[in-house]
Coordinates of C-alpha atoms in Angstrom, one line a residue:
Chain A
X1 CA -15.1 17.6 -43.4
X2 CA -16.5 15.7 -40.9
X3 CA -17.1 11.7 -41.7
X4 CA -20.4 9.9 -41.4
X5 CA -19.1 7.4 -39.2
X6 CA -16.0 7.4 -37.3
X7 CA -14.3 4.5 -34.9
X8 CA -14.1 6.7 -31.9
X9 CA -15.6 10.0 -30.8
X10 CA -14.6 11.7 -28.1
X11 CA -16.6 14.3 -26.2
X12 CA -14.6 17.0 -24.7
X13 CA -11.1 18.3 -25.2
X14 CA -10.1 18.8 -21.7
X15 CA -6.9 16.3 -20.5
X16 CA -9.0 13.2 -20.2
X17 CA -10.3 13.9 -23.9
X18 CA -7.0 14.7 -25.4
X19 CA -5.5 11.5 -23.9
X20 CA -7.9 9.3 -24.9
X21 CA -7.9 10.9 -28.4
X22 CA -4.4 10.6 -28.7
X23 CA -3.9 7.5 -27.3
X24 CA -7.0 5.9 -29.6
X25 CA -5.6 6.9 -32.9
X26 CA -2.3 5.5 -31.7
X27 CA -3.7 2.0 -31.1
X28 CA -5.1 1.7 -34.6
X29 CA -8.5 3.8 -34.9
X30 CA -8.8 5.1 -38.1
X31 CA -10.8 8.2 -37.6
X32 CA -10.9 9.6 -34.7
X33 CA -12.7 13.0 -33.8
X34 CA -12.8 15.2 -30.5
X35 CA -16.1 17.5 -29.7
X36 CA -15.2 20.5 -28.0
X37 CA -17.8 22.9 -26.2
X38 CA -15.3 25.8 -26.0
X39 CA -13.2 27.5 -28.9
X40 CA -10.2 25.9 -28.4
X41 CA -8.7 22.4 -26.8
X42 CA -7.1 21.8 -23.5
X43 CA -10.2 22.4 -21.3
X44 CA -9.9 23.7 -18.0
X45 CA -6.2 23.5 -17.9
X46 CA -6.1 26.7 -20.1
X47 CA -7.3 28.5 -16.9
X48 CA -5.1 27.1 -14.5
X49 CA -2.4 29.3 -15.2
X50 CA -0.3 28.2 -12.1
X51 CA 2.2 25.6 -12.1
X52 CA 2.5 21.8 -10.4
X53 CA 1.2 19.9 -13.3
X54 CA 2.9 17.1 -15.0
X55 CA 5.4 15.9 -12.3
X56 CA 4.4 12.6 -12.7
X57 CA 3.9 12.4 -16.3
X58 CA 6.7 14.5 -17.5
X59 CA 8.9 14.5 -14.3
X60 CA 8.5 18.6 -14.7
X61 CA 6.7 21.2 -13.0
X62 CA 4.3 22.7 -15.7
X63 CA 1.9 25.6 -15.9
X64 CA -1.8 24.2 -16.7
X65 CA -1.5 25.9 -20.3
X66 CA 1.8 24.4 -20.9
X67 CA 0.6 21.0 -19.9
X68 CA -2.5 20.9 -22.3
X69 CA -0.3 22.5 -25.3
X70 CA 1.6 19.3 -25.1
X71 CA -1.2 17.1 -25.7
X72 CA -2.9 19.6 -28.2
X73 CA 0.7 19.6 -30.2
X74 CA 0.8 15.6 -30.0
X75 CA -3.1 15.5 -31.4
X76 CA -1.9 17.8 -34.1
X77 CA 0.3 15.5 -35.4
X78 CA -2.0 12.5 -35.4
X79 CA -4.8 13.6 -37.9
X80 CA -7.5 13.5 -35.1
X81 CA -10.5 15.6 -36.5
X82 CA -11.7 18.2 -34.2
X83 CA -15.0 19.9 -33.9
X84 CA -14.6 23.1 -31.7
X85 CA -17.4 25.4 -30.7
X86 CA -19.6 22.5 -30.6
X87 CA -22.3 21.2 -28.5
X88 CA -23.3 17.6 -28.2
X89 CA -26.9 17.7 -27.7
X90 CA -27.6 14.0 -27.2
X91 CA -25.9 10.6 -27.6
X92 CA -28.2 7.5 -27.9
X93 CA -26.7 4.1 -26.3
X94 CA -26.3 2.8 -30.1
X95 CA -23.6 5.6 -30.0
X96 CA -25.6 8.0 -32.4
X97 CA -24.1 11.4 -31.4
X98 CA -26.2 14.8 -32.2
X99 CA -24.1 18.0 -32.6
X100 CA -24.5 21.3 -33.4
X101 CA -22.0 24.0 -33.9
X102 CA -21.7 27.1 -36.0
X103 CA -19.2 25.4 -38.5
X104 CA -20.7 22.7 -39.1
X105 CA -24.6 23.1 -38.1
X106 CA -26.9 20.3 -37.0
X107 CA -24.9 17.1 -37.6
X108 CA -25.5 13.5 -36.8
X109 CA -22.7 11.1 -36.5
X110 CA -22.1 7.5 -35.7
X111 CA -19.1 5.8 -33.7
X112 CA -17.8 2.4 -33.1
X113 CA -16.8 3.5 -29.8
X114 CA -17.4 6.7 -27.7
X115 CA -15.5 8.3 -24.9
X116 CA -17.6 10.5 -22.3
X117 CA -15.1 13.0 -21.2
X118 CA -17.0 15.9 -20.3
X119 CA -15.2 16.5 -16.8
X120 CA -17.2 18.4 -14.0
X121 CA -19.0 21.2 -12.9
X122 CA -18.5 23.4 -9.5
X123 CA -21.1 22.9 -7.0
X124 CA -23.0 26.8 -6.8
X125 CA -24.5 28.7 -4.3
X126 CA -27.9 27.1 -4.8
X127 CA -26.2 23.5 -4.3
X128 CA -24.8 24.5 -1.1
X129 CA -28.6 26.5 0.0
X130 CA -26.3 29.5 1.2
X131 CA -29.3 32.4 2.8
X132 CA -29.2 35.7 2.5
X133 CA -29.9 38.2 -0.3
X134 CA -28.7 37.6 -3.8
X135 CA -26.5 40.6 -4.9
X136 CA -23.9 40.3 -7.8
X137 CA -20.7 39.6 -6.5
X138 CA -21.3 35.8 -5.9
X139 CA -18.9 33.4 -8.0
X140 CA -17.8 30.1 -8.2
X141 CA -13.8 29.9 -7.8
X142 CA -13.6 28.5 -11.5
X143 CA -15.8 31.3 -12.9
X144 CA -13.7 33.8 -11.1
X145 CA -10.5 32.1 -12.4
X146 CA -11.8 32.3 -16.2
X147 CA -12.4 35.7 -15.6
X148 CA -9.1 36.8 -13.9
X149 CA -6.7 34.5 -15.9
X150 CA -8.4 34.5 -19.6
X151 CA -11.0 37.2 -20.1
X152 CA -9.0 39.8 -18.1
X153 CA -11.6 41.0 -16.0
X154 CA -11.5 41.3 -12.1
X155 CA -14.7 40.2 -10.3
X156 CA -14.2 42.3 -7.0
X157 CA -11.7 44.1 -5.1
X158 CA -12.3 42.4 -1.6
X159 CA -13.0 38.9 -1.3
X160 CA -14.2 36.3 1.1
X161 CA -13.4 32.7 -0.1
X162 CA -15.9 29.8 1.2
X163 CA -14.0 26.4 0.8
X164 CA -10.5 25.1 1.4
X165 CA -10.5 23.4 -2.1
X166 CA -7.4 23.9 -4.6
X167 CA -9.1 26.4 -6.8
X168 CA -10.3 28.5 -4.0
X169 CA -6.6 28.6 -2.4
X170 CA -5.2 29.2 -5.9
X171 CA -7.7 31.8 -6.6
X172 CA -6.9 33.6 -3.2
X173 CA -3.0 34.0 -4.4
X174 CA -4.0 34.8 -7.8
X175 CA -6.1 37.6 -6.7
X176 CA -3.7 38.9 -4.2
X177 CA -1.3 38.9 -7.2
X178 CA -3.5 41.7 -9.1
X179 CA -3.9 43.6 -6.5
X180 CA -7.0 42.5 -4.6
X181 CA -7.3 41.8 -0.7
X182 CA -8.4 38.3 0.3
X183 CA -10.1 38.7 3.6
X184 CA -10.2 35.4 4.5
X185 CA -10.7 31.5 3.5
X186 CA -13.7 29.9 5.6
X187 CA -13.7 26.1 5.7
X188 CA -16.6 24.2 7.0
X189 CA -14.6 20.8 7.8
X190 CA -12.3 20.8 10.7
X191 CA -9.3 20.1 8.0
X192 CA -7.9 21.6 5.0
X193 CA -9.7 20.0 1.7
X194 CA -7.1 20.9 -0.7
X195 CA -3.4 20.2 -1.1
X196 CA -1.5 21.1 2.2
X197 CA 1.2 22.8 -0.4
X198 CA -1.3 24.9 -1.7
X199 CA -2.1 26.1 2.1
X200 CA 1.7 27.2 2.3
X201 CA 2.4 28.6 -1.2
X202 CA -1.1 30.2 -1.6
X203 CA -2.2 31.3 1.9
X204 CA 0.8 31.3 4.3
X205 CA 3.1 33.0 1.9
X206 CA 0.6 35.9 1.6
X207 CA -0.7 36.0 5.2
X208 CA -4.3 35.1 3.9
X209 CA -6.2 33.4 6.8
X210 CA -7.6 30.3 6.9
X211 CA -10.8 29.7 9.6
X212 CA -11.3 25.9 9.6
X213 CA -14.8 25.1 11.3
X214 CA -16.6 27.8 9.7
X215 CA -18.8 28.8 7.2
X216 CA -20.9 31.8 5.5
X217 CA -24.3 32.3 7.5
X218 CA -25.8 34.6 5.2
X219 CA -24.7 37.0 2.5
X220 CA -25.1 40.8 2.9
X221 CA -26.0 43.3 0.4
X222 CA -28.8 44.4 -2.1
X223 CA -27.4 45.3 -5.5
X224 CA -23.7 43.9 -4.4
X225 CA -22.3 42.0 -1.9
X226 CA -21.5 44.4 1.1
X227 CA -20.4 41.7 3.6
X228 CA -20.8 38.3 4.7
X229 CA -21.9 36.9 8.0
X230 CA -19.6 34.0 9.1
X231 CA -20.2 31.5 11.7
X232 CA -18.2 28.9 13.5
X233 CA -19.5 25.2 13.3
X234 CA -19.8 22.5 16.1
X235 CA -18.5 19.0 15.6
X236 CA -22.0 18.0 14.7
X237 CA -21.9 20.6 11.5
X238 CA -24.5 23.0 13.5
X239 CA -23.9 26.9 13.5
X240 CA -22.8 27.9 17.1
X241 CA -24.8 30.9 18.4
X242 CA -22.8 34.4 19.7
X243 CA -19.8 33.2 17.2
X244 CA -21.2 35.2 14.2
X245 CA -18.6 37.8 12.5
X246 CA -19.6 40.5 10.0
X247 CA -16.5 40.5 7.0
X248 CA -17.1 43.2 4.8
X249 CA -16.5 42.4 1.3
X250 CA -17.5 43.1 -2.2
X251 CA -17.3 39.4 -3.6
X252 CA -17.7 35.9 -2.5
X253 CA -16.0 32.8 -4.1
X254 CA -17.3 29.7 -3.6
X255 CA -14.8 26.5 -3.8
X256 CA -17.3 23.9 -2.6
X257 CA -16.9 20.9 -4.7
X258 CA -17.2 19.8 -8.1
X259 CA -19.7 17.3 -9.5
X260 CA -18.8 15.1 -12.6
X261 CA -21.0 16.3 -15.6
X262 CA -23.0 13.4 -17.0
X263 CA -26.2 14.8 -18.5
X264 CA -24.9 13.3 -22.0
X265 CA -24.3 9.7 -20.1
X266 CA -27.5 9.5 -18.9
X267 CA -29.2 10.3 -22.2
X268 CA -27.2 7.7 -23.4
X269 CA -28.4 5.2 -20.7
X270 CA -25.0 4.8 -18.7
X271 CA -25.6 3.6 -15.1
X272 CA -24.4 6.2 -12.5
X273 CA -23.0 5.4 -9.2
X274 CA -24.7 7.6 -6.7
X275 CA -21.8 7.9 -4.7
X276 CA -19.2 9.3 -7.4
X277 CA -21.7 11.1 -9.4
X278 CA -20.2 9.4 -12.6
X279 CA -20.4 6.3 -14.5
X280 CA -20.0 2.7 -13.3
X281 CA -17.0 1.7 -15.0
X282 CA -15.0 -1.6 -15.4
X283 CA -11.0 -1.9 -15.5
X284 CA -11.4 -1.0 -19.1
X285 CA -13.4 2.4 -18.4
X286 CA -16.4 0.9 -20.2
X287 CA -19.5 1.7 -18.8
X288 CA -22.7 -0.2 -18.4
X289 CA -23.6 0.3 -22.1
X290 CA -21.3 -1.7 -24.4
X291 CA -18.7 0.5 -26.8
X292 CA -19.5 3.8 -24.3
X293 CA -16.2 4.2 -22.2
X294 CA -15.5 7.3 -19.9
X295 CA -12.5 9.1 -18.4
X296 CA -11.3 11.6 -16.4
X297 CA -13.5 13.9 -14.2
X298 CA -16.6 12.4 -15.4
X299 CA -16.1 9.4 -13.9
X300 CA -14.7 10.7 -10.4
X301 CA -13.1 14.0 -9.5
X302 CA -9.4 13.9 -9.4
X303 CA -7.2 15.9 -7.6
X304 CA -4.1 15.7 -10.1
X305 CA -4.1 16.0 -14.0
X306 CA -1.3 13.3 -14.2
X307 CA -4.1 10.5 -13.0
X308 CA -6.9 12.0 -15.4
X309 CA -4.3 11.8 -18.2
X310 CA -3.7 8.3 -17.1
X311 CA -7.6 7.3 -17.1
X312 CA -7.8 8.6 -20.4
X313 CA -5.0 6.8 -22.1
X314 CA -6.1 3.7 -20.7
X315 CA -9.9 4.5 -22.0
X316 CA -8.6 5.8 -25.3
X317 CA -6.8 2.4 -25.8
X318 CA -9.9 0.0 -25.1
X319 CA -12.2 2.3 -26.8
X320 CA -10.1 2.0 -30.2
X321 CA -9.9 -1.5 -29.7
X322 CA -13.2 -1.9 -29.0
X323 CA -13.9 -0.2 -32.4
X324 CA -11.3 -2.2 -34.2
X325 CA -13.2 -5.4 -33.5
X326 CA -16.6 -3.7 -34.6
X327 CA -14.9 -2.8 -37.7
X328 CA -14.0 -6.4 -38.5
X329 CA -17.7 -7.3 -37.7
X330 CA -19.0 -4.9 -39.7
X331 CA -20.9 -6.3 -42.4
X332 CA -19.2 -9.5 -41.8
X333 CA -21.8 -11.2 -39.3
X334 CA -24.8 -13.3 -40.2
X335 CA -28.3 -13.7 -38.3
X336 CA -29.3 -17.5 -38.1
X337 CA -32.9 -17.8 -38.3
X338 CA -34.8 -20.5 -37.0
X339 CA -37.0 -21.8 -40.4
X340 CA -39.7 -24.7 -40.9
X341 CA -40.0 -26.9 -38.2
X342 CA -37.0 -25.3 -36.1
X343 CA -37.5 -23.6 -32.9
X344 CA -34.1 -21.9 -32.5
X345 CA -30.7 -22.2 -33.8
X346 CA -27.4 -21.5 -31.6
X347 CA -25.4 -19.6 -32.5
X348 CA -27.7 -17.0 -33.4
X349 CA -25.1 -14.6 -34.9
X350 CA -22.3 -16.1 -37.0
X351 CA -19.0 -14.2 -38.2
X352 CA -18.7 -15.0 -42.0
X353 CA -14.9 -15.1 -41.3
X354 CA -15.2 -18.2 -38.8
X355 CA -15.5 -20.3 -41.8
X356 CA -12.1 -19.4 -43.3
X357 CA -10.7 -21.2 -40.0
X358 CA -13.1 -24.2 -39.4
X359 CA -16.4 -25.9 -40.1
X360 CA -19.0 -24.2 -37.6
X361 CA -21.2 -26.4 -35.7
X362 CA -25.1 -25.5 -35.5
X363 CA -27.2 -26.8 -32.9
X364 CA -31.1 -26.3 -32.6
X365 CA -34.2 -28.0 -31.8
X366 CA -37.2 -28.8 -33.6
X367 CA -40.7 -27.8 -32.9
X368 CA -42.5 -30.8 -33.7
X369 CA -41.5 -34.8 -34.2
X370 CA -41.3 -36.0 -37.6
X371 CA -41.0 -40.0 -37.3
X372 CA -39.7 -40.1 -41.0
X373 CA -36.6 -39.2 -42.6
X374 CA -35.9 -35.4 -42.9
X375 CA -33.5 -33.1 -44.5
X376 CA -31.8 -30.7 -42.3
X377 CA -31.2 -27.5 -44.6
X378 CA -29.2 -24.4 -44.1
X379 CA -30.7 -21.9 -46.6
X380 CA -30.0 -18.4 -47.8
X381 CA -33.5 -17.5 -49.2
X382 CA -34.2 -19.8 -51.9
X383 CA -30.5 -21.3 -52.1
X384 CA -29.5 -24.0 -50.2
X385 CA -25.9 -23.7 -48.7
X386 CA -25.8 -27.0 -47.1
X387 CA -28.2 -30.5 -45.7
X388 CA -27.7 -33.2 -43.8
X389 CA -29.8 -36.4 -43.7
X390 CA -31.5 -37.7 -40.3
X391 CA -33.7 -40.9 -40.0
X392 CA -36.2 -38.6 -37.7
X393 CA -36.3 -35.6 -35.4
X394 CA -37.8 -35.4 -32.0
X395 CA -38.0 -31.9 -29.9
X396 CA -36.6 -33.7 -27.0
X397 CA -33.1 -34.6 -29.0
X398 CA -30.8 -31.9 -30.1
X399 CA -30.3 -31.7 -34.0
X400 CA -26.5 -30.8 -35.0
X401 CA -25.7 -29.8 -38.3
X402 CA -22.1 -28.7 -39.4
X403 CA -21.8 -25.8 -41.8
X404 CA -18.7 -26.5 -43.9
X405 CA -15.9 -24.6 -44.9
X406 CA -16.8 -25.6 -48.6
X407 CA -20.1 -22.9 -47.9
X408 CA -17.7 -20.2 -47.4
X409 CA -18.7 -18.6 -50.7
X410 CA -22.5 -19.3 -50.2
X411 CA -22.2 -17.5 -46.6
X412 CA -20.4 -14.4 -47.8
X413 CA -23.6 -13.6 -50.2
X414 CA -25.8 -14.0 -47.2
X415 CA -27.1 -11.6 -44.7
X416 CA -29.2 -14.1 -42.8
X417 CA -29.6 -18.0 -42.8
X418 CA -32.3 -20.1 -41.9
X419 CA -32.6 -23.6 -41.0
X420 CA -35.4 -25.9 -41.8
X421 CA -36.1 -29.5 -41.2
X422 CA -38.6 -30.9 -43.9
X423 CA -39.2 -34.9 -44.9
X424 CA -37.1 -36.4 -47.5
Chain B
X1 CA 26.2 26.8 18.9
X2 CA 22.8 25.5 19.7
X3 CA 20.5 23.3 17.7
X4 CA 17.2 24.4 16.8
X5 CA 14.5 22.3 15.0
X6 CA 12.2 23.9 12.5
X7 CA 8.9 22.9 10.8
X8 CA 8.6 23.2 7.0
X9 CA 6.2 21.6 4.6
X10 CA 7.6 20.7 1.1
X11 CA 5.9 22.1 -1.8
X12 CA 7.9 20.5 -4.2
X13 CA 5.3 18.2 -5.1
X14 CA 1.4 17.2 -4.3
X15 CA 2.5 15.1 -1.6
X16 CA 3.3 18.1 0.7
X17 CA 5.7 16.2 3.1
X18 CA 5.8 17.6 6.6
X19 CA 9.6 18.1 7.5
X20 CA 11.6 18.7 10.5
X21 CA 14.7 20.5 9.9
X22 CA 17.4 20.7 12.3
X23 CA 19.6 23.9 11.8
X24 CA 22.7 25.2 13.7
X25 CA 22.7 28.9 13.0
X26 CA 22.1 29.2 9.3
X27 CA 23.2 25.4 8.2
X28 CA 21.0 22.7 8.0
X29 CA 22.2 19.9 9.9
X30 CA 19.3 17.4 9.3
X31 CA 16.1 17.0 7.3
X32 CA 13.5 14.4 8.4
X33 CA 10.1 13.7 7.0
X34 CA 10.9 13.8 3.6
X35 CA 10.1 11.2 1.1
X36 CA 12.4 12.1 -1.4
X37 CA 15.6 14.0 -1.7
X38 CA 14.2 17.1 -2.9
X39 CA 12.8 17.6 0.4
X40 CA 16.7 18.1 1.4
X41 CA 17.0 21.0 -1.5
X42 CA 13.7 22.7 -0.4
X43 CA 14.4 22.9 3.2
X44 CA 17.8 24.3 2.6
X45 CA 16.5 26.9 0.0
X46 CA 13.5 27.5 1.9
X47 CA 15.7 28.5 5.1
X48 CA 18.4 30.2 3.3
X49 CA 16.7 32.1 0.5
X50 CA 13.0 31.2 -0.3
X51 CA 12.3 31.1 -3.9
X52 CA 8.8 30.6 -5.7
X53 CA 7.8 30.0 -9.3
X54 CA 5.6 32.8 -10.3
X55 CA 2.5 32.4 -12.8
X56 CA 0.8 35.3 -14.1
X57 CA -0.7 37.0 -17.2
X58 CA 0.4 39.5 -19.3
X59 CA -1.9 41.9 -21.7
X60 CA -1.9 40.7 -25.5
X61 CA -3.1 42.9 -28.4
X62 CA -4.7 41.3 -31.4
X63 CA -5.0 37.9 -29.7
X64 CA -7.8 35.4 -29.5
X65 CA -7.7 36.5 -25.8
X66 CA -6.6 39.5 -24.2
X67 CA -4.4 37.7 -21.8
X68 CA -1.3 35.5 -22.2
X69 CA -0.5 33.3 -19.0
X70 CA 3.3 33.5 -18.2
X71 CA 5.8 31.8 -15.9
X72 CA 9.3 32.5 -14.3
X73 CA 11.8 30.0 -15.9
X74 CA 12.9 29.1 -12.4
X75 CA 11.8 30.1 -9.0
X76 CA 12.7 33.7 -8.2
X77 CA 13.4 34.9 -4.5
X78 CA 10.1 35.3 -2.5
X79 CA 10.5 39.1 -1.7
X80 CA 10.7 39.9 -5.2
X81 CA 7.3 38.5 -6.3
X82 CA 5.3 41.7 -6.2
X83 CA 8.6 43.6 -7.8
X84 CA 8.2 41.1 -10.6
X85 CA 4.4 41.3 -10.8
X86 CA 4.8 45.2 -11.3
X87 CA 7.2 44.5 -14.3
X88 CA 4.9 42.1 -15.9
X89 CA 2.0 44.7 -15.6
X90 CA 4.0 47.4 -17.6
X91 CA 4.2 44.9 -20.7
X92 CA 1.7 44.3 -23.6
X93 CA 2.3 41.8 -26.3
X94 CA 1.2 41.6 -30.0
X95 CA -0.4 38.0 -31.1
X96 CA 0.7 35.9 -32.4
X97 CA 2.4 34.7 -28.9
X98 CA 4.2 31.3 -28.9
X99 CA 4.8 29.0 -26.2
X100 CA 8.2 29.7 -24.7
X101 CA 8.4 33.2 -26.0
X102 CA 10.7 35.2 -23.9
X103 CA 8.4 37.9 -22.3
X104 CA 11.2 39.4 -20.4
X105 CA 14.6 38.5 -20.1
X106 CA 16.5 38.7 -17.0
X107 CA 13.7 40.0 -15.1
X108 CA 15.0 42.3 -12.1
X109 CA 18.3 41.4 -12.6
X110 CA 17.6 38.1 -11.3
X111 CA 19.1 36.0 -14.1
X112 CA 15.7 34.6 -14.6
X113 CA 13.4 35.0 -17.8
X114 CA 9.8 35.2 -17.9
X115 CA 8.2 33.0 -20.8
X116 CA 4.8 32.5 -22.3
X117 CA 2.9 29.2 -21.0
X118 CA 0.8 28.9 -24.4
X119 CA 0.3 29.6 -27.9
X120 CA -2.1 32.6 -28.2
X121 CA -2.9 33.0 -31.8
X122 CA -3.7 36.2 -33.8
X123 CA -7.4 37.0 -33.8
X124 CA -7.9 35.9 -37.5
X125 CA -5.7 32.7 -37.0
X126 CA -7.6 29.5 -37.1
X127 CA -4.9 27.4 -35.3

């Protein structure tokens, strides 16, 4: 059963979101909800069946699903609410969240602190403007990874992979394991863009050729990919005429980079860094909008999940602290209003509990001079909370009045207080 | 006996240290370029008996997904990888599969078990 208002809502149940939710709960947030688009927790880790995860966090070499399982199990023991198969449609800067799912229908939720942990998306063919026909058989590496590792489909028999990112190289090995032929990995840059260990254990181990300084010039095929034409690139990233080669294949995988997924951040008015594509964050992982935090690949693309977990933990801790402070202030704050012949009062807002510790100084300026004895009165509607006598008031001379500790009870009843200056 | 230098890239962790290994016949004399002692172990193993962790999937009947990811409990000899994959392909599990379930015991007589990487609940289960 969903609550109407949470201390912390986390959007996304990948490694960042899971870590944030766990740490938020451990820090003392009362109600924590994780909203996840997929039907299960774990995010992209569930399709990353290879090992190499957790060497820093657990000092162990784990597979992606195993790494995720540890956090899923921990979350389950902490009484964190989860809403799976659910789409967060919109988020406002006031942390009002609109969600729809088959189980809950359309719901609106409020949260004292929000954690954005939507991760990232793969760059597609359109984003790298790949020329040629538009046949079937062109996939991003991550999509192919999901087909092969979770859904049990082979997207082709004979592959060319564009991009030497980690997912591309790992898929080269994976497809080889499943009986496919990987003809070539092409990399436009003069260097490997993934980890060297993956070059060794995914490409070298299986004699899969890598060509640096090469890219796809065009895709050939009408209904289905029949071949790609590769070309060498010069140091100015221009294709070198005469170096074209036709490589027969039925599938082209793209491993050409990841982009933080920030549609919701944008809707919430979160300022984004054009370089990273993610939110501007402070050392607490708080974005430009107070109470909205962000962690993981939604902020910038990490190469190791261990770092994503670290960011999630940091973010969850701070989001919980923010929520705990906000909860303390819930219904506990009064607005200070300027009444008759008062221009303004400082502070604008007063925590009712502050009177438990000491008297609170109110400072103001009057609108018009009164050259006669006056009362400075603090009012809760028609009820007078306290007053002070002055012989005169002038706009150029600031007026001070102490709200005494004896006013504690009267202030508890108020939702706003006004200050007025009237003739005695 | 003459000494020889071999270049390797350590795959133990994401750092990927470039190792220069001095060998005399079958014996490793010296390992350089490593940032930690695991580099020495890797170099010794890689030259004598190269091994790899293998991760793949196995078919599952009645699960929330048609496949369960599996892994070798420890690295297996590199030349046996495709034999192992063929063994795994013969198997079909029935859901629910639990994390750590032994999928194949002592695969190919290596003394190494193949284990499930995660839970695959049965289709009707909610967890």
